[in-house]
CSV table of C-alpha atoms in Angstrom, one decimal:
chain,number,residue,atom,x,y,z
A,1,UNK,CA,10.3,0.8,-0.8
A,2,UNK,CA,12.9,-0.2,2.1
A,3,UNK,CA,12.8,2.4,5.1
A,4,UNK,CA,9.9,5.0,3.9
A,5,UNK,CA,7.0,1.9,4.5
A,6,UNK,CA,8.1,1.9,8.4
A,7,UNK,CA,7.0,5.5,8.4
A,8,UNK,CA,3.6,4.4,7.1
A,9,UNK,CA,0.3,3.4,8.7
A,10,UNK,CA,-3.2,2.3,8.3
A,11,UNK,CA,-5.1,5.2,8.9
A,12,UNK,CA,-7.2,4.0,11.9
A,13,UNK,CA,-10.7,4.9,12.2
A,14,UNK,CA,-10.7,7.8,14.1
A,15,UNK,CA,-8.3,9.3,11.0
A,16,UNK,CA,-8.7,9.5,7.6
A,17,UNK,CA,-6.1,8.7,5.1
A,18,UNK,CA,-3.7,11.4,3.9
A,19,UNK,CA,-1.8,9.2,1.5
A,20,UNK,CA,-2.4,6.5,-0.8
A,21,UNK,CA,-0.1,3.7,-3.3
A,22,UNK,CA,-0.7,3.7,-6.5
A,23,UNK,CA,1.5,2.0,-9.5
A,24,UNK,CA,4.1,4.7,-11.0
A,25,UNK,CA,3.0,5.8,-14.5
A,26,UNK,CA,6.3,7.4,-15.1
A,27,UNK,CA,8.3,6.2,-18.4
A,28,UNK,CA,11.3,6.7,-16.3
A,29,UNK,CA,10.4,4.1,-13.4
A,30,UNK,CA,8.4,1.7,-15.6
A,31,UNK,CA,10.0,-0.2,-18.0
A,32,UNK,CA,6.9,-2.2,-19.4
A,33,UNK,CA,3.7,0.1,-18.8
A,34,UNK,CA,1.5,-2.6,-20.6
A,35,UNK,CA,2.4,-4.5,-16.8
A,36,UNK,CA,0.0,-2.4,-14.8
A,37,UNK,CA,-3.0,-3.5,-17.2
A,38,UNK,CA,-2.2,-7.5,-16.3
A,39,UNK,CA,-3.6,-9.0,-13.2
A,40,UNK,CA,-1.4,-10.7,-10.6
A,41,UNK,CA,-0.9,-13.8,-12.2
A,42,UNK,CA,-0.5,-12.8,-16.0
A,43,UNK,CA,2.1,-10.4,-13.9
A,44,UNK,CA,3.9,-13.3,-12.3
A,45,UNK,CA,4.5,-15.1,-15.4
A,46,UNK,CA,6.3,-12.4,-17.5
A,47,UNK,CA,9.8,-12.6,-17.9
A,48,UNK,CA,12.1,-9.5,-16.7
A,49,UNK,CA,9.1,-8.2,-15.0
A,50,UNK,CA,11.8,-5.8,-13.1
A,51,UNK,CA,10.9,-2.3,-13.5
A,52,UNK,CA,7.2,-1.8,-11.4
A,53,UNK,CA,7.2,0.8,-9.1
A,54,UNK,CA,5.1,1.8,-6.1
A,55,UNK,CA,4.3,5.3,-5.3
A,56,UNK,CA,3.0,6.9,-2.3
A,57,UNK,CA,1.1,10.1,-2.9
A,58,UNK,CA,-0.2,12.8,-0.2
A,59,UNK,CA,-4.0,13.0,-0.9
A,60,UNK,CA,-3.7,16.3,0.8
A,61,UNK,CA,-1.1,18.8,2.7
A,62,UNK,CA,1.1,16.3,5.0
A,63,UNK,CA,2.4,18.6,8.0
A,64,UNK,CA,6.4,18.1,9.2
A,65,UNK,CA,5.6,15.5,12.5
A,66,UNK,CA,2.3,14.5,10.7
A,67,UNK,CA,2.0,10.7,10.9
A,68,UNK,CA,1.3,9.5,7.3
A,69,UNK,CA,-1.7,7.1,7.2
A,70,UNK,CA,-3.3,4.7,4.4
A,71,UNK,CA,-6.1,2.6,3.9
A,72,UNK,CA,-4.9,-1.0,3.7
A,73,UNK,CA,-8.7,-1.8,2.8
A,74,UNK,CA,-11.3,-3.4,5.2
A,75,UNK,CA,-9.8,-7.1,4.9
A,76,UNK,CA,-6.6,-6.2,6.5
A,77,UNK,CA,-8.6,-4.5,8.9
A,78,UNK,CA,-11.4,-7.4,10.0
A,79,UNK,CA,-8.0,-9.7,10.0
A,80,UNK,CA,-6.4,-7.6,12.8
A,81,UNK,CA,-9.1,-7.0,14.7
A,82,UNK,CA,-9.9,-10.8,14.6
A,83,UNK,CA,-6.0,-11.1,15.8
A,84,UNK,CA,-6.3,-8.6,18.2
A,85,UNK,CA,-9.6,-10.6,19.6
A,86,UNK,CA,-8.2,-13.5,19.9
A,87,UNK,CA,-4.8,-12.6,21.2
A,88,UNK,CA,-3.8,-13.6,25.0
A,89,UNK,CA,-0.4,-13.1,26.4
């Protein structure tokens, strides 16, 4: 993932979402594609569970300058607006 997330950003609500994660289904990235059927904890307790990948993949056209934007989901979003709320310098 390293340096490509820092280009990424929740699509705010004047925006929609031109992007999205999703597990890689490629043999070549996943080494055990029974993984993305097991929820987080049967995850955690496999051994040599190396070998998951993330993908980000344009939901439409991205221009060159275009901000790329995702939908971290409405918790992540009621948890920093309650942050940005409550903040004071």
């Amino acid at each position: 993932i390293g340096a490509v997330t820092s280009l990424v950003n929740h699509a705010p609500s004047s925006a929609s979402p031109n992007a999205e994660i999703r597990w890689s289904k490629s043999t070549s990235t996943v080494s055990n594609a029974t993984w993305l059927d097991l929820s987080p904890a049967d995850l955690e307790s496999e051994q040599g569970r190396i070998g998951l990948v993330l993908e980000y993949v344009a939901l439409r056209d991205i221009g060159p300058g275009e901000e790329i934007f995702i939908d971290y989901g409405r918790d992540w979003e009621e948890a920093w607006e309650d942050h940005a709320d409550s903040w004071r310098p």
